[in-house]
């Protein structure tokens, strides 16, 4: 299916990220379309990637696979715009948070397959984490095509759709939690007397190295944490303060709040 026409509707940051990833992954430019209304943005994408930029309706009519990369609140209007040219056998891949496959299926013709995706922003550097869930009319080949699309910008995991709200809370919103921790550690470094540039380099490389250890060793994070924590040492003192301030409980509460908001978005759609 990867040799068929694929259209990306929504040429914002994530839409362009997906387009760029597909081009780097070897998708032929003449098999890619972009739906974009703004003339200046269309010229920019045409010059940068050599891809054809057309209207949403034209892209939807021509493509075999449509990636809908718009804000959740814009999804209904986009589906209303393109529904009249959609046909059975097409694949619609939605990257909008909180939008269910049932919502999309109710707005498109019978026989149009739908896949729901929760991506995250590390896709910008080809280290994204995307969770995908098939709708009621999606076959294995179509799910594999959706997986191939998202694999161009990172790792892909297939999950039941009922888990998507939790995924949104963990990996979809997750980069913001990590950036918040990094920001806090840098500020602590400055408070402790380090120049900001020094604190930033120390924290960022520590984050990168720790992530690489987790991925490449396959060791449980508890074990890795214990390897750093000498009895009565500096790390133990720091971790005691984190426990006193209930940081672990705060993370749980934060992710529950994100999950609940994802559910609200789905109900609102």
PDB file of C-alpha atoms in Angstrom:
ATOM      1  CA  UNK A   1       0.000   0.000   0.000  1.00  0.00           C
ATOM      2  CA  UNK A   2       2.983   2.348   0.535  1.00  0.00           C
ATOM      3  CA  UNK A   3       3.260   2.809  -3.244  1.00  0.00           C
ATOM      4  CA  UNK A   4      -0.264   4.246  -3.409  1.00  0.00           C
ATOM      5  CA  UNK A   5      -1.206   7.900  -2.987  1.00  0.00           C
ATOM      6  CA  UNK A   6      -0.961   9.279   0.551  1.00  0.00           C
ATOM      7  CA  UNK A   7      -2.322  12.694   1.494  1.00  0.00           C
ATOM      8  CA  UNK A   8      -1.553  14.727   4.605  1.00  0.00           C
ATOM      9  CA  UNK A   9      -4.335  17.135   5.511  1.00  0.00           C
ATOM     10  CA  UNK A  10      -3.028  19.736   7.915  1.00  0.00           C
ATOM     11  CA  UNK A  11       0.389  21.230   7.213  1.00  0.00           C
ATOM     12  CA  UNK A  12       1.256  22.454  10.694  1.00  0.00           C
ATOM     13  CA  UNK A  13       4.269  21.296  12.682  1.00  0.00           C
ATOM     14  CA  UNK A  14       3.167  17.676  13.076  1.00  0.00           C
ATOM     15  CA  UNK A  15       1.863  17.478   9.515  1.00  0.00           C
ATOM     16  CA  UNK A  16       5.174  18.671   8.117  1.00  0.00           C
ATOM     17  CA  UNK A  17       7.016  16.366  10.517  1.00  0.00           C
ATOM     18  CA  UNK A  18       5.138  13.385   9.084  1.00  0.00           C
ATOM     19  CA  UNK A  19       5.723  14.583   5.521  1.00  0.00           C
ATOM     20  CA  UNK A  20       9.443  15.021   6.152  1.00  0.00           C
ATOM     21  CA  UNK A  21       9.681  11.599   7.793  1.00  0.00           C
ATOM     22  CA  UNK A  22       7.939   9.886   4.886  1.00  0.00           C
ATOM     23  CA  UNK A  23      10.281  11.542   2.376  1.00  0.00           C
ATOM     24  CA  UNK A  24      13.349  10.511   4.398  1.00  0.00           C
ATOM     25  CA  UNK A  25      11.933   6.988   4.707  1.00  0.00           C
ATOM     26  CA  UNK A  26      11.908   6.673   0.929  1.00  0.00           C
ATOM     27  CA  UNK A  27       8.313   7.461  -0.020  1.00  0.00           C
ATOM     28  CA  UNK A  28       8.200   8.793  -3.556  1.00  0.00           C
ATOM     29  CA  UNK A  29       7.265  12.458  -3.661  1.00  0.00           C
ATOM     30  CA  UNK A  30       4.889  11.840  -6.555  1.00  0.00           C
ATOM     31  CA  UNK A  31       2.964   9.477  -4.274  1.00  0.00           C
ATOM     32  CA  UNK A  32       2.473  12.193  -1.644  1.00  0.00           C
ATOM     33  CA  UNK A  33      -0.075  15.014  -1.515  1.00  0.00           C
ATOM     34  CA  UNK A  34      -0.579  17.786   1.006  1.00  0.00           C
ATOM     35  CA  UNK A  35      -3.854  19.560   1.642  1.00  0.00           C
ATOM     36  CA  UNK A  36      -3.227  23.203   2.507  1.00  0.00           C
ATOM     37  CA  UNK A  37      -5.378  26.319   1.999  1.00  0.00           C
ATOM     38  CA  UNK A  38      -2.767  29.008   2.680  1.00  0.00           C
ATOM     39  CA  UNK A  39      -0.999  29.928  -0.573  1.00  0.00           C
ATOM     40  CA  UNK A  40       2.230  31.034   1.098  1.00  0.00           C
ATOM     41  CA  UNK A  41       2.481  27.846   3.150  1.00  0.00           C
ATOM     42  CA  UNK A  42       1.708  25.765   0.050  1.00  0.00           C
ATOM     43  CA  UNK A  43       4.583  27.362  -1.883  1.00  0.00           C
ATOM     44  CA  UNK A  44       6.908  26.802   1.053  1.00  0.00           C
ATOM     45  CA  UNK A  45       6.128  23.074   1.197  1.00  0.00           C
ATOM     46  CA  UNK A  46       6.338  22.666  -2.577  1.00  0.00           C
ATOM     47  CA  UNK A  47       9.766  24.293  -2.654  1.00  0.00           C
ATOM     48  CA  UNK A  48      11.069  22.399   0.375  1.00  0.00           C
ATOM     49  CA  UNK A  49       9.865  18.888  -0.499  1.00  0.00           C
ATOM     50  CA  UNK A  50       8.825  18.965  -4.144  1.00  0.00           C
ATOM     51  CA  UNK A  51       5.425  17.654  -3.125  1.00  0.00           C
ATOM     52  CA  UNK A  52       2.115  18.600  -4.737  1.00  0.00           C
ATOM     53  CA  UNK A  53       0.054  20.873  -2.478  1.00  0.00           C
ATOM     54  CA  UNK A  54      -3.662  20.945  -3.309  1.00  0.00           C
ATOM     55  CA  UNK A  55      -6.995  21.613  -1.637  1.00  0.00           C
ATOM     56  CA  UNK A  56      -8.253  19.250   1.048  1.00  0.00           C
ATOM     57  CA  UNK A  57     -11.065  18.059  -1.209  1.00  0.00           C
ATOM     58  CA  UNK A  58      -8.728  17.361  -4.127  1.00  0.00           C
ATOM     59  CA  UNK A  59      -6.300  15.494  -1.875  1.00  0.00           C
ATOM     60  CA  UNK A  60      -9.120  13.431  -0.351  1.00  0.00           C
ATOM     61  CA  UNK A  61     -10.467  12.543  -3.780  1.00  0.00           C
ATOM     62  CA  UNK A  62      -7.104  11.383  -5.138  1.00  0.00           C
ATOM     63  CA  UNK A  63      -5.465   9.642  -2.178  1.00  0.00           C
ATOM     64  CA  UNK A  64      -5.757   6.058  -1.002  1.00  0.00           C
ATOM     65  CA  UNK A  65      -4.618   6.981   2.513  1.00  0.00           C
ATOM     66  CA  UNK A  66      -5.424  10.236   4.311  1.00  0.00           C
ATOM     67  CA  UNK A  67      -3.525  11.405   7.395  1.00  0.00           C
ATOM     68  CA  UNK A  68      -5.663  13.983   9.204  1.00  0.00           C
ATOM     69  CA  UNK A  69      -3.291  16.142  11.225  1.00  0.00           C
ATOM     70  CA  UNK A  70      -5.535  18.860  12.624  1.00  0.00           C
ATOM     71  CA  UNK A  71      -6.568  20.086  16.073  1.00  0.00           C
ATOM     72  CA  UNK A  72      -9.388  18.101  17.702  1.00  0.00           C
ATOM     73  CA  UNK A  73     -11.751  21.068  17.510  1.00  0.00           C
ATOM     74  CA  UNK A  74     -11.175  21.300  13.738  1.00  0.00           C
ATOM     75  CA  UNK A  75     -11.797  17.638  12.957  1.00  0.00           C
ATOM     76  CA  UNK A  76     -15.552  17.913  12.492  1.00  0.00           C
ATOM     77  CA  UNK A  77     -15.262  20.744   9.979  1.00  0.00           C
ATOM     78  CA  UNK A  78     -12.551  18.914   8.027  1.00  0.00           C
ATOM     79  CA  UNK A  79     -14.627  15.733   7.827  1.00  0.00           C
ATOM     80  CA  UNK A  80     -17.648  17.714   6.684  1.00  0.00           C
ATOM     81  CA  UNK A  81     -15.473  19.276   3.978  1.00  0.00           C
ATOM     82  CA  UNK A  82     -14.095  16.028   2.549  1.00  0.00           C
ATOM     83  CA  UNK A  83     -16.798  13.428   3.296  1.00  0.00           C
ATOM     84  CA  UNK A  84     -18.489  13.931  -0.054  1.00  0.00           C
ATOM     85  CA  UNK A  85     -15.450  12.713  -2.021  1.00  0.00           C
ATOM     86  CA  UNK A  86     -14.420   9.832   0.234  1.00  0.00           C
ATOM     87  CA  UNK A  87     -15.041   6.299  -0.997  1.00  0.00           C
ATOM     88  CA  UNK A  88     -15.075   2.745   0.410  1.00  0.00           C
ATOM     89  CA  UNK A  89     -11.616   1.218   0.673  1.00  0.00           C
ATOM     90  CA  UNK A  90      -9.863   4.446   1.580  1.00  0.00           C
ATOM     91  CA  UNK A  91      -7.913   4.655   4.830  1.00  0.00           C
ATOM     92  CA  UNK A  92      -8.269   7.630   7.165  1.00  0.00           C
ATOM     93  CA  UNK A  93      -5.552   7.982   9.819  1.00  0.00           C
ATOM     94  CA  UNK A  94      -6.390  10.526  12.532  1.00  0.00           C
ATOM     95  CA  UNK A  95      -3.668  12.146  14.648  1.00  0.00           C
ATOM     96  CA  UNK A  96      -6.085  14.317  16.643  1.00  0.00           C
ATOM     97  CA  UNK A  97      -6.077  13.801  20.401  1.00  0.00           C
ATOM     98  CA  UNK A  98      -9.326  12.545  21.897  1.00  0.00           C
ATOM     99  CA  UNK A  99     -11.114  11.971  18.580  1.00  0.00           C
ATOM    100  CA  UNK A 100     -12.522   8.440  18.489  1.00  0.00           C
ATOM    101  CA  UNK A 101     -12.705   6.172  15.476  1.00  0.00           C
ATOM    102  CA  UNK A 102     -16.487   5.988  16.027  1.00  0.00           C
ATOM    103  CA  UNK A 103     -16.764   9.771  15.666  1.00  0.00           C
ATOM    104  CA  UNK A 104     -14.897   9.716  12.356  1.00  0.00           C
ATOM    105  CA  UNK A 105     -16.771   6.641  11.076  1.00  0.00           C
ATOM    106  CA  UNK A 106     -20.054   8.429  11.747  1.00  0.00           C
ATOM    107  CA  UNK A 107     -18.948  11.295   9.471  1.00  0.00           C
ATOM    108  CA  UNK A 108     -17.571   9.316   6.508  1.00  0.00           C
ATOM    109  CA  UNK A 109     -19.112   6.869   4.008  1.00  0.00           C
ATOM    110  CA  UNK A 110     -19.496   3.204   4.944  1.00  0.00           C
ATOM    111  CA  UNK A 111     -16.452   1.153   4.038  1.00  0.00           C
ATOM    112  CA  UNK A 112     -13.896   3.878   4.799  1.00  0.00           C
ATOM    113  CA  UNK A 113     -11.341   2.433   7.221  1.00  0.00           C
ATOM    114  CA  UNK A 114     -10.226   4.521  10.205  1.00  0.00           C
ATOM    115  CA  UNK A 115      -7.146   4.312  12.415  1.00  0.00           C
ATOM    116  CA  UNK A 116      -6.637   6.492  15.486  1.00  0.00           C
ATOM    117  CA  UNK A 117      -3.101   7.591  16.356  1.00  0.00           C
ATOM    118  CA  UNK A 118      -1.659   9.271  19.435  1.00  0.00           C
ATOM    119  CA  UNK A 119       1.757  10.639  18.384  1.00  0.00           C
ATOM    120  CA  UNK A 120       4.123  12.853  20.358  1.00  0.00           C
ATOM    121  CA  UNK A 121       6.502  15.692  19.573  1.00  0.00           C
ATOM    122  CA  UNK A 122       9.802  13.738  19.577  1.00  0.00           C
ATOM    123  CA  UNK A 123       8.636  12.710  16.101  1.00  0.00           C
ATOM    124  CA  UNK A 124      10.309  15.987  15.145  1.00  0.00           C
ATOM    125  CA  UNK A 125      13.672  14.235  15.613  1.00  0.00           C
ATOM    126  CA  UNK A 126      12.507  10.778  14.443  1.00  0.00           C
ATOM    127  CA  UNK A 127      12.178   9.557  18.043  1.00  0.00           C
ATOM    128  CA  UNK A 128       8.403   9.710  18.267  1.00  0.00           C
ATOM    129  CA  UNK A 129       6.188   7.272  20.128  1.00  0.00           C
ATOM    130  CA  UNK A 130       2.903   6.602  18.343  1.00  0.00           C
ATOM    131  CA  UNK A 131       0.110   4.369  19.596  1.00  0.00           C
ATOM    132  CA  UNK A 132      -2.348   3.213  16.916  1.00  0.00           C
ATOM    133  CA  UNK A 133      -5.810   1.663  17.181  1.00  0.00           C
ATOM    134  CA  UNK A 134      -7.992   0.330  14.346  1.00  0.00           C
ATOM    135  CA  UNK A 135     -11.624   1.253  13.892  1.00  0.00           C
ATOM    136  CA  UNK A 136     -14.415  -1.182  13.116  1.00  0.00           C
ATOM    137  CA  UNK A 137     -13.789  -1.382   9.338  1.00  0.00           C
ATOM    138  CA  UNK A 138      -9.975  -1.534   9.317  1.00  0.00           C
ATOM    139  CA  UNK A 139      -8.279  -4.681   8.016  1.00  0.00           C
ATOM    140  CA  UNK A 140      -4.743  -5.899   8.763  1.00  0.00           C
ATOM    141  CA  UNK A 141      -3.241  -4.409   5.605  1.00  0.00           C
ATOM    142  CA  UNK A 142      -4.699  -0.983   6.367  1.00  0.00           C
ATOM    143  CA  UNK A 143      -3.486  -1.110   9.964  1.00  0.00           C
ATOM    144  CA  UNK A 144      -0.033  -2.051   8.671  1.00  0.00           C
ATOM    145  CA  UNK A 145      -0.112   0.966   6.337  1.00  0.00           C
ATOM    146  CA  UNK A 146      -0.937   3.277   9.254  1.00  0.00           C
ATOM    147  CA  UNK A 147       1.891   1.670  11.200  1.00  0.00           C
ATOM    148  CA  UNK A 148       4.254   2.266   8.282  1.00  0.00           C
ATOM    149  CA  UNK A 149       3.286   5.929   8.127  1.00  0.00           C
ATOM    150  CA  UNK A 150       4.082   6.544  11.778  1.00  0.00           C
ATOM    151  CA  UNK A 151       7.210   4.354  11.739  1.00  0.00           C
ATOM    152  CA  UNK A 152       8.780   7.004   9.494  1.00  0.00           C
ATOM    153  CA  UNK A 153       9.069   9.280  12.551  1.00  0.00           C
ATOM    154  CA  UNK A 154       9.704   6.845  15.393  1.00  0.00           C
ATOM    155  CA  UNK A 155       8.377   3.806  17.196  1.00  0.00           C
ATOM    156  CA  UNK A 156       4.823   2.485  16.837  1.00  0.00           C
ATOM    157  CA  UNK A 157       2.732   0.411  19.226  1.00  0.00           C
ATOM    158  CA  UNK A 158      -0.635  -1.201  18.465  1.00  0.00           C
ATOM    159  CA  UNK A 159      -3.130  -0.891  21.319  1.00  0.00           C
ATOM    160  CA  UNK A 160      -6.890  -1.318  21.894  1.00  0.00           C
ATOM    161  CA  UNK A 161      -8.666   2.006  21.470  1.00  0.00           C
ATOM    162  CA  UNK A 162      -9.956   1.909  25.051  1.00  0.00           C
ATOM    163  CA  UNK A 163      -6.323   2.516  26.156  1.00  0.00           C
ATOM    164  CA  UNK A 164      -5.842   5.650  24.046  1.00  0.00           C
ATOM    165  CA  UNK A 165      -6.761   8.089  26.829  1.00  0.00           C
ATOM    166  CA  UNK A 166      -4.095   6.558  29.061  1.00  0.00           C
ATOM    167  CA  UNK A 167      -1.570   6.688  26.217  1.00  0.00           C
ATOM    168  CA  UNK A 168      -2.378  10.371  25.726  1.00  0.00           C
ATOM    169  CA  UNK A 169      -1.580  10.931  29.401  1.00  0.00           C
ATOM    170  CA  UNK A 170       1.687   8.967  29.288  1.00  0.00           C
ATOM    171  CA  UNK A 171       3.421   9.495  25.947  1.00  0.00           C
ATOM    172  CA  UNK A 172       1.256  12.076  24.202  1.00  0.00           C
ATOM    173  CA  UNK A 173       1.654  14.638  26.984  1.00  0.00           C
ATOM    174  CA  UNK A 174       4.793  12.957  28.345  1.00  0.00           C
ATOM    175  CA  UNK A 175       7.412  15.168  26.662  1.00  0.00           C
ATOM    176  CA  UNK A 176       6.022  18.168  28.566  1.00  0.00           C
ATOM    177  CA  UNK A 177       6.576  16.359  31.881  1.00  0.00           C
ATOM    178  CA  UNK A 178      10.157  15.557  30.913  1.00  0.00           C
ATOM    179  CA  UNK A 179      10.815  19.140  29.821  1.00  0.00           C
ATOM    180  CA  UNK A 180       9.321  20.348  33.106  1.00  0.00           C
ATOM    181  CA  UNK A 181      11.709  18.128  35.083  1.00  0.00           C
ATOM    182  CA  UNK A 182      14.663  19.276  32.966  1.00  0.00           C
ATOM    183  CA  UNK A 183      13.678  22.909  33.444  1.00  0.00           C
ATOM    184  CA  UNK A 184      13.425  22.370  37.205  1.00  0.00           C
ATOM    185  CA  UNK A 185      16.824  20.661  37.398  1.00  0.00           C
ATOM    186  CA  UNK A 186      18.479  23.451  35.414  1.00  0.00           C
ATOM    187  CA  UNK A 187      16.968  26.064  37.731  1.00  0.00           C
ATOM    188  CA  UNK A 188      18.235  24.051  40.705  1.00  0.00           C
ATOM    189  CA  UNK A 189      21.716  24.026  39.176  1.00  0.00           C
ATOM    190  CA  UNK A 190      21.639  27.807  38.855  1.00  0.00           C
ATOM    191  CA  UNK A 191      20.425  28.075  42.459  1.00  0.00           C
ATOM    192  CA  UNK A 192      23.371  25.905  43.516  1.00  0.00           C
ATOM    193  CA  UNK A 193      25.812  28.283  41.851  1.00  0.00           C
ATOM    194  CA  UNK A 194      26.343  26.869  38.359  1.00  0.00           C
ATOM    195  CA  UNK A 195      26.242  29.035  35.213  1.00  0.00           C
ATOM    196  CA  UNK A 196      22.998  28.383  33.313  1.00  0.00           C
ATOM    197  CA  UNK A 197      24.842  27.050  30.262  1.00  0.00           C
ATOM    198  CA  UNK A 198      26.775  24.595  32.428  1.00  0.00           C
ATOM    199  CA  UNK A 199      23.654  23.465  34.277  1.00  0.00           C
ATOM    200  CA  UNK A 200      21.816  23.011  30.963  1.00  0.00           C
ATOM    201  CA  UNK A 201      24.568  20.872  29.447  1.00  0.00           C
ATOM    202  CA  UNK A 202      24.838  18.730  32.570  1.00  0.00           C
ATOM    203  CA  UNK A 203      21.100  18.100  32.800  1.00  0.00           C
ATOM    204  CA  UNK A 204      20.449  17.494  29.102  1.00  0.00           C
ATOM    205  CA  UNK A 205      23.309  15.025  28.678  1.00  0.00           C
ATOM    206  CA  UNK A 206      22.278  13.265  31.881  1.00  0.00           C
ATOM    207  CA  UNK A 207      18.774  12.901  30.443  1.00  0.00           C
ATOM    208  CA  UNK A 208      20.034  11.617  27.079  1.00  0.00           C
ATOM    209  CA  UNK A 209      22.433   9.161  28.698  1.00  0.00           C
ATOM    210  CA  UNK A 210      19.844   7.887  31.154  1.00  0.00           C
ATOM    211  CA  UNK A 211      17.312   7.365  28.373  1.00  0.00           C
ATOM    212  CA  UNK A 212      19.862   5.465  26.338  1.00  0.00           C
ATOM    213  CA  UNK A 213      20.658   3.232  29.320  1.00  0.00           C
ATOM    214  CA  UNK A 214      16.970   2.435  29.763  1.00  0.00           C
ATOM    215  CA  UNK A 215      16.470   1.579  26.101  1.00  0.00           C
ATOM    216  CA  UNK A 216      19.701  -0.268  25.368  1.00  0.00           C
ATOM    217  CA  UNK A 217      20.185  -2.239  28.588  1.00  0.00           C
ATOM    218  CA  UNK A 218      16.547  -3.246  29.056  1.00  0.00           C
ATOM    219  CA  UNK A 219      17.148  -3.012  32.799  1.00  0.00           C
ATOM    220  CA  UNK A 220      14.213  -2.072  35.010  1.00  0.00           C
ATOM    221  CA  UNK A 221      14.372   1.599  36.071  1.00  0.00           C
ATOM    222  CA  UNK A 222      14.219   0.613  39.736  1.00  0.00           C
ATOM    223  CA  UNK A 223      17.418  -1.407  39.327  1.00  0.00           C
ATOM    224  CA  UNK A 224      19.135   1.435  37.494  1.00  0.00           C
ATOM    225  CA  UNK A 225      18.065   3.879  40.201  1.00  0.00           C
ATOM    226  CA  UNK A 226      19.372   1.601  42.919  1.00  0.00           C
ATOM    227  CA  UNK A 227      22.724   1.349  41.128  1.00  0.00           C
ATOM    228  CA  UNK A 228      23.131   5.114  41.512  1.00  0.00           C
ATOM    229  CA  UNK A 229      21.884   5.226  45.103  1.00  0.00           C
ATOM    230  CA  UNK A 230      24.572   4.430  47.653  1.00  0.00           C
ATOM    231  CA  UNK A 231      23.326   3.899  51.226  1.00  0.00           C
ATOM    232  CA  UNK A 232      23.555   7.167  53.114  1.00  0.00           C
ATOM    233  CA  UNK A 233      24.904   8.995  50.061  1.00  0.00           C
ATOM    234  CA  UNK A 234      23.995  12.140  48.157  1.00  0.00           C
ATOM    235  CA  UNK A 235      21.486  10.460  45.845  1.00  0.00           C
ATOM    236  CA  UNK A 236      19.697   8.823  48.771  1.00  0.00           C
ATOM    237  CA  UNK A 237      19.370  12.225  50.439  1.00  0.00           C
ATOM    238  CA  UNK A 238      17.922  13.739  47.267  1.00  0.00           C
ATOM    239  CA  UNK A 239      15.463  10.887  46.703  1.00  0.00           C
ATOM    240  CA  UNK A 240      14.291  11.147  50.317  1.00  0.00           C
ATOM    241  CA  UNK A 241      13.289  14.763  49.650  1.00  0.00           C
ATOM    242  CA  UNK A 242      11.406  13.767  46.513  1.00  0.00           C
ATOM    243  CA  UNK A 243       9.470  11.169  48.485  1.00  0.00           C
ATOM    244  CA  UNK A 244       8.752  13.649  51.307  1.00  0.00           C
ATOM    245  CA  UNK A 245       7.323  16.070  48.749  1.00  0.00           C
ATOM    246  CA  UNK A 246       5.238  13.252  47.204  1.00  0.00           C
ATOM    247  CA  UNK A 247       6.652  13.664  43.706  1.00  0.00           C
ATOM    248  CA  UNK A 248       5.619  10.122  42.756  1.00  0.00           C
ATOM    249  CA  UNK A 249       2.032  10.805  43.823  1.00  0.00           C
ATOM    250  CA  UNK A 250       2.081  14.130  41.977  1.00  0.00           C
ATOM    251  CA  UNK A 251       3.036  12.376  38.725  1.00  0.00           C
ATOM    252  CA  UNK A 252       0.172   9.925  39.169  1.00  0.00           C
ATOM    253  CA  UNK A 253      -2.291  12.742  39.811  1.00  0.00           C
ATOM    254  CA  UNK A 254      -1.007  14.690  36.802  1.00  0.00           C
ATOM    255  CA  UNK A 255      -1.381  11.752  34.449  1.00  0.00           C
ATOM    256  CA  UNK A 256      -4.851  10.969  35.766  1.00  0.00           C
ATOM    257  CA  UNK A 257      -5.790  14.595  35.016  1.00  0.00           C
ATOM    258  CA  UNK A 258      -4.433  14.284  31.472  1.00  0.00           C
ATOM    259  CA  UNK A 259      -6.357  11.032  30.945  1.00  0.00           C
ATOM    260  CA  UNK A 260      -9.557  12.621  32.203  1.00  0.00           C
ATOM    261  CA  UNK A 261      -9.109  15.606  29.895  1.00  0.00           C
ATOM    262  CA  UNK A 262      -8.610  13.240  26.942  1.00  0.00           C
ATOM    263  CA  UNK A 263     -11.906  11.585  27.833  1.00  0.00           C
ATOM    264  CA  UNK A 264     -13.592  14.982  27.969  1.00  0.00           C
ATOM    265  CA  UNK A 265     -12.293  15.821  24.505  1.00  0.00           C
ATOM    266  CA  UNK A 266     -13.691  12.542  23.188  1.00  0.00           C
ATOM    267  CA  UNK A 267     -17.088  13.206  24.755  1.00  0.00           C
ATOM    268  CA  UNK A 268     -17.089  16.751  23.412  1.00  0.00           C
ATOM    269  CA  UNK A 269     -16.468  15.475  19.874  1.00  0.00           C
TER     270      UNK A 269
END
